[in-house]
């Protein structure tokens, strides 16, 4: 979803950078629009770097460019493409302009041109806040359906004390999430996710690994975060960028992954073990590179520790434990046996030989398998959708457990 963040010229403009980050944490794409006044307090570069988009400032054709049809269309496209407009901080001036339908720069034009819901977080000197004109303007805006987030009381940058401080970044973000109806059904969960392959060294330059891309685990971390969970992602080597707003622990070997997972376990309420842990490691790691000339080289392998079985062994009442099984045959029978053997609440089984499933694919075709043998096949869908379906099911298990008197 796309949100326009309007920044106007007040001391609190710097707080908009923090707001941008908080909104991004929940998967929102942010287009920043600054007034000329805002540029006296913060530079567009700050917002461009954080948002990954060019910042829209002032009016059409600014920054040396001639006003042209292309820039006018680009501007109108923003009005149509956004799901919400939040202005933080909103000065008395922008509030007055909005109340009177003035459209003399891009932000005020956007306010008129968009049909998306508008949220404003005023911040100003206490006298300006209490001025009858401002009060009247806010009344007008409220009556038109604009959501106004009243400022807090406290010490103001002008040296006075009173009402006028920008309300907290968290409450502004919360108002945006509510307006967009973003799900936050995982806000009480602390989720530990593993992703990607592990690597087992043979010598200083060679290692054994597998074809896992990490996409499923990263999608789980992202979906969990978007739904309000606090997330730690333990990731083997992948080429993926970490989703915003989560803690990432990068690991290489199975032993490192085991350590990171066990460290995160006490705080976690859910464990989603999507990593494709290497099952066999060389019995010996050579200190020197093995010579190519070494004829008849035989590798002795030994099983790696089963991290998931160990986690399940240390299970606390709050834990919901989900495993993943990639198989090439006898998928469902193997998965149900594994769920029972490893003491899991659910296992997500996928046949990696199917087109559109498994490693490196952006889609997946999975079946949710429960220890009692119940199965729920899902359609082919994006890994993010699979992640949400897995989380829905985990939450349903949580509710059943709570209803049964557990955690
Ligand atoms: O037994 P199998 O490897 O098929 O089980 C799959 C599940 O067990 C996955 O969730 C995987 O992350 C986990 N696993 C593990 N440690 C291993 C091997 C697999 O945690 N050594």
CSV table of C-alpha atoms in Angstrom, one decimal, residues 33-264:
chain,number,residue,atom,x,y,z
A,33,UNK,CA,5.8,15.6,-0.2
A,34,UNK,CA,7.5,18.6,1.3
A,35,UNK,CA,6.4,22.2,1.4
A,36,UNK,CA,8.9,25.0,0.7
A,37,UNK,CA,8.8,25.8,4.5
A,38,UNK,CA,9.7,22.3,5.4
A,39,UNK,CA,12.9,22.5,3.4
A,40,UNK,CA,14.2,25.2,5.9
A,41,UNK,CA,14.2,22.5,8.6
A,42,UNK,CA,15.2,19.2,6.8
A,43,UNK,CA,16.5,18.4,3.4
A,44,UNK,CA,14.7,16.4,0.8
A,45,UNK,CA,17.8,14.2,0.6
A,46,UNK,CA,17.0,12.7,4.0
A,47,UNK,CA,13.6,11.6,2.9
A,48,UNK,CA,14.7,10.5,-0.6
A,49,UNK,CA,17.3,8.2,0.9
A,50,UNK,CA,15.0,6.7,3.5
A,51,UNK,CA,12.0,6.3,1.2
A,52,UNK,CA,13.8,5.2,-1.9
A,53,UNK,CA,11.7,7.7,-4.0
A,54,UNK,CA,12.3,11.2,-5.3
A,55,UNK,CA,10.8,13.7,-2.9
A,56,UNK,CA,8.1,16.0,-4.3
A,57,UNK,CA,8.7,19.6,-3.2
A,58,UNK,CA,6.9,22.8,-3.9
A,59,UNK,CA,5.0,23.0,-7.1
A,60,UNK,CA,5.3,21.7,-10.7
A,61,UNK,CA,8.6,22.0,-12.6
A,62,UNK,CA,10.8,22.8,-9.6
A,63,UNK,CA,14.4,22.1,-9.3
A,64,UNK,CA,15.4,23.7,-12.6
A,65,UNK,CA,13.0,21.6,-14.7
A,66,UNK,CA,10.5,23.5,-16.9
A,67,UNK,CA,6.9,22.7,-16.0
A,68,UNK,CA,5.7,20.2,-18.5
A,69,UNK,CA,2.8,17.8,-19.2
A,70,UNK,CA,4.9,14.9,-17.9
A,71,UNK,CA,5.5,16.5,-14.5
A,72,UNK,CA,1.9,17.6,-14.2
A,73,UNK,CA,0.7,14.0,-14.9
A,74,UNK,CA,3.2,12.6,-12.5
A,75,UNK,CA,1.8,14.9,-9.8
A,76,UNK,CA,-1.8,13.9,-10.4
A,77,UNK,CA,-0.8,10.3,-10.5
A,78,UNK,CA,0.3,10.5,-6.8
A,79,UNK,CA,-3.2,11.8,-5.8
A,80,UNK,CA,-4.8,8.8,-7.5
A,81,UNK,CA,-2.3,6.1,-6.4
A,82,UNK,CA,-2.2,6.7,-2.6
A,83,UNK,CA,-4.2,4.8,0.0
A,84,UNK,CA,-3.8,7.6,2.6
A,85,UNK,CA,-2.3,11.0,3.1
A,86,UNK,CA,-0.7,11.8,6.4
A,87,UNK,CA,0.7,15.3,7.2
A,88,UNK,CA,3.1,15.4,10.1
A,89,UNK,CA,3.9,18.0,11.3
A,90,UNK,CA,1.0,20.1,10.0
A,91,UNK,CA,1.5,23.8,10.6
A,92,UNK,CA,-1.2,26.3,11.3
A,93,UNK,CA,-0.6,27.7,7.8
A,94,UNK,CA,-1.2,24.4,6.0
A,95,UNK,CA,-4.2,23.7,8.2
A,96,UNK,CA,-5.6,27.1,7.2
A,97,UNK,CA,-5.0,26.5,3.5
A,98,UNK,CA,-6.6,23.1,3.7
A,99,UNK,CA,-9.7,24.5,5.4
A,100,UNK,CA,-10.1,27.1,2.7
A,101,UNK,CA,-9.4,24.9,-0.3
A,102,UNK,CA,-6.2,26.9,-1.2
A,103,UNK,CA,-4.0,24.9,-3.6
A,104,UNK,CA,-0.8,26.9,-4.1
A,105,UNK,CA,1.8,24.2,-3.8
A,106,UNK,CA,1.9,20.5,-4.4
A,107,UNK,CA,0.9,19.4,-0.9
A,108,UNK,CA,-2.2,21.6,-0.8
A,109,UNK,CA,-3.1,20.6,-4.4
A,110,UNK,CA,-2.8,16.9,-3.3
A,111,UNK,CA,-5.2,17.5,-0.4
A,112,UNK,CA,-7.8,18.7,-2.9
A,113,UNK,CA,-7.0,16.2,-5.6
A,114,UNK,CA,-6.9,13.0,-3.6
A,115,UNK,CA,-9.9,10.9,-2.5
A,116,UNK,CA,-7.7,9.0,0.0
A,117,UNK,CA,-8.3,9.5,3.7
A,118,UNK,CA,-6.3,12.4,5.2
A,119,UNK,CA,-4.7,12.4,8.7
A,120,UNK,CA,-3.0,15.5,10.1
A,121,UNK,CA,-0.8,15.8,13.1
A,122,UNK,CA,-0.6,19.5,14.0
A,123,UNK,CA,2.5,21.0,15.7
A,124,UNK,CA,2.9,24.7,16.6
A,125,UNK,CA,3.3,27.3,19.2
A,126,UNK,CA,0.7,27.1,22.0
A,127,UNK,CA,-0.9,30.5,21.1
A,128,UNK,CA,-1.2,29.6,17.5
A,129,UNK,CA,-2.8,26.3,18.5
A,130,UNK,CA,-5.3,28.1,20.8
A,131,UNK,CA,-6.0,30.9,18.3
A,132,UNK,CA,-9.6,31.1,17.2
A,133,UNK,CA,-8.7,30.9,13.5
A,134,UNK,CA,-6.8,27.6,14.0
A,135,UNK,CA,-9.6,26.2,16.1
A,136,UNK,CA,-12.2,27.1,13.5
A,137,UNK,CA,-10.1,25.7,10.7
A,138,UNK,CA,-9.6,22.4,12.5
A,139,UNK,CA,-13.4,22.2,13.2
A,140,UNK,CA,-14.0,22.6,9.4
A,141,UNK,CA,-11.5,19.9,8.6
A,142,UNK,CA,-12.9,17.5,11.1
A,143,UNK,CA,-16.3,18.0,9.8
A,144,UNK,CA,-15.0,17.1,6.3
A,145,UNK,CA,-13.7,13.8,7.6
A,146,UNK,CA,-10.0,14.7,8.1
A,147,UNK,CA,-8.6,12.9,11.1
A,148,UNK,CA,-6.9,15.3,13.4
A,149,UNK,CA,-4.4,14.0,15.9
A,150,UNK,CA,-4.3,16.5,18.7
A,151,UNK,CA,-0.8,17.7,19.8
A,152,UNK,CA,0.6,16.8,23.2
A,153,UNK,CA,1.3,19.2,26.0
A,154,UNK,CA,4.8,20.0,27.1
A,155,UNK,CA,7.9,22.1,26.5
A,156,UNK,CA,7.7,23.7,23.0
A,157,UNK,CA,10.7,24.6,20.9
A,158,UNK,CA,9.8,28.3,21.1
A,159,UNK,CA,10.5,28.1,24.9
A,160,UNK,CA,6.9,28.1,26.0
A,161,UNK,CA,5.1,25.3,27.7
A,162,UNK,CA,1.6,24.1,26.7
A,163,UNK,CA,-0.3,22.3,24.0
A,164,UNK,CA,1.3,22.2,20.5
A,165,UNK,CA,4.0,19.5,20.6
A,166,UNK,CA,3.6,17.0,17.8
A,167,UNK,CA,2.0,13.9,19.2
A,168,UNK,CA,4.1,10.7,19.3
A,169,UNK,CA,5.4,9.1,16.2
A,170,UNK,CA,3.8,5.8,17.4
A,171,UNK,CA,0.4,7.3,17.7
A,172,UNK,CA,0.6,8.9,14.3
A,173,UNK,CA,1.7,5.6,12.8
A,174,UNK,CA,-1.1,3.8,14.6
A,175,UNK,CA,-3.7,6.1,13.2
A,176,UNK,CA,-2.4,5.4,9.7
A,177,UNK,CA,-2.5,1.7,10.3
A,178,UNK,CA,-6.0,1.9,11.6
A,179,UNK,CA,-7.1,4.1,8.6
A,180,UNK,CA,-5.7,1.5,6.2
A,181,UNK,CA,-7.2,-1.4,8.2
A,182,UNK,CA,-3.7,-3.0,8.4
A,183,UNK,CA,-3.9,-6.2,10.3
A,184,UNK,CA,-2.0,-6.3,13.6
A,185,UNK,CA,-3.2,-9.6,14.9
A,186,UNK,CA,0.3,-10.7,15.7
A,187,UNK,CA,1.2,-7.7,17.9
A,188,UNK,CA,1.4,-10.0,21.0
A,189,UNK,CA,3.8,-12.4,19.3
A,190,UNK,CA,7.6,-12.5,19.2
A,191,UNK,CA,8.5,-14.6,16.2
A,192,UNK,CA,11.8,-16.3,15.6
A,193,UNK,CA,12.2,-17.2,11.9
A,194,UNK,CA,15.0,-19.1,10.2
A,195,UNK,CA,15.7,-18.8,6.5
A,196,UNK,CA,18.1,-19.8,3.8
A,197,UNK,CA,20.6,-22.7,3.6
A,198,UNK,CA,23.5,-23.4,6.0
A,199,UNK,CA,27.0,-24.0,4.8
A,200,UNK,CA,29.4,-26.7,6.1
A,201,UNK,CA,33.1,-26.1,5.3
A,202,UNK,CA,35.3,-28.8,3.9
A,203,UNK,CA,38.5,-26.7,3.9
A,204,UNK,CA,39.2,-23.0,3.9
A,205,UNK,CA,37.7,-22.5,0.4
A,206,UNK,CA,35.1,-25.2,-0.1
A,207,UNK,CA,31.8,-25.9,1.5
A,208,UNK,CA,28.6,-28.1,1.2
A,209,UNK,CA,25.3,-26.3,0.9
A,210,UNK,CA,21.9,-26.6,-0.9
A,211,UNK,CA,19.8,-24.6,-3.3
A,212,UNK,CA,17.7,-22.8,-0.8
A,213,UNK,CA,17.2,-19.1,-1.7
A,214,UNK,CA,15.8,-18.0,1.6
A,215,UNK,CA,12.7,-16.5,0.0
A,216,UNK,CA,10.1,-18.4,2.0
A,217,UNK,CA,11.7,-17.5,5.4
A,218,UNK,CA,12.1,-13.9,4.4
A,219,UNK,CA,8.5,-13.8,3.3
A,220,UNK,CA,7.5,-15.2,6.7
A,221,UNK,CA,9.6,-12.6,8.5
A,222,UNK,CA,8.1,-9.8,6.4
A,223,UNK,CA,4.5,-11.0,6.8
A,224,UNK,CA,4.9,-11.4,10.5
A,225,UNK,CA,6.3,-7.9,10.9
A,226,UNK,CA,3.5,-6.4,8.7
A,227,UNK,CA,1.0,-7.9,11.1
A,228,UNK,CA,2.6,-6.3,14.1
A,229,UNK,CA,4.9,-9.1,15.5
A,230,UNK,CA,8.3,-8.4,16.8
A,231,UNK,CA,10.6,-10.5,14.6
A,232,UNK,CA,14.1,-12.0,14.7
A,233,UNK,CA,15.3,-13.5,11.5
A,234,UNK,CA,18.2,-16.0,11.7
A,235,UNK,CA,19.4,-16.1,8.1
A,236,UNK,CA,21.9,-18.4,6.4
A,237,UNK,CA,23.7,-16.9,3.4
A,238,UNK,CA,21.2,-15.5,0.8
A,239,UNK,CA,21.1,-12.8,-1.8
A,240,UNK,CA,18.1,-11.2,-0.2
A,241,UNK,CA,17.7,-7.7,1.4
A,242,UNK,CA,16.4,-7.9,4.9
A,243,UNK,CA,12.9,-6.6,5.4
A,244,UNK,CA,12.5,-3.4,7.3
A,245,UNK,CA,11.9,-3.3,11.0
A,246,UNK,CA,13.2,-6.7,12.0
A,247,UNK,CA,16.3,-8.0,13.8
A,248,UNK,CA,18.5,-10.0,11.5
A,249,UNK,CA,21.2,-12.4,12.7
A,250,UNK,CA,23.4,-13.6,9.8
A,251,UNK,CA,24.9,-17.1,10.2
A,252,UNK,CA,26.8,-19.5,8.0
A,253,UNK,CA,27.1,-22.9,9.5
A,254,UNK,CA,24.5,-25.2,11.1
A,255,UNK,CA,26.3,-24.7,14.5
A,256,UNK,CA,26.0,-21.0,14.2
A,257,UNK,CA,22.3,-21.3,13.2
A,258,UNK,CA,21.7,-23.6,16.1
A,259,UNK,CA,23.4,-21.1,18.5
A,260,UNK,CA,21.3,-18.1,17.2
A,261,UNK,CA,18.0,-20.0,17.3
A,262,UNK,CA,18.6,-21.3,20.8
A,263,UNK,CA,19.5,-17.8,22.0
A,264,UNK,CA,16.3,-16.4,20.6
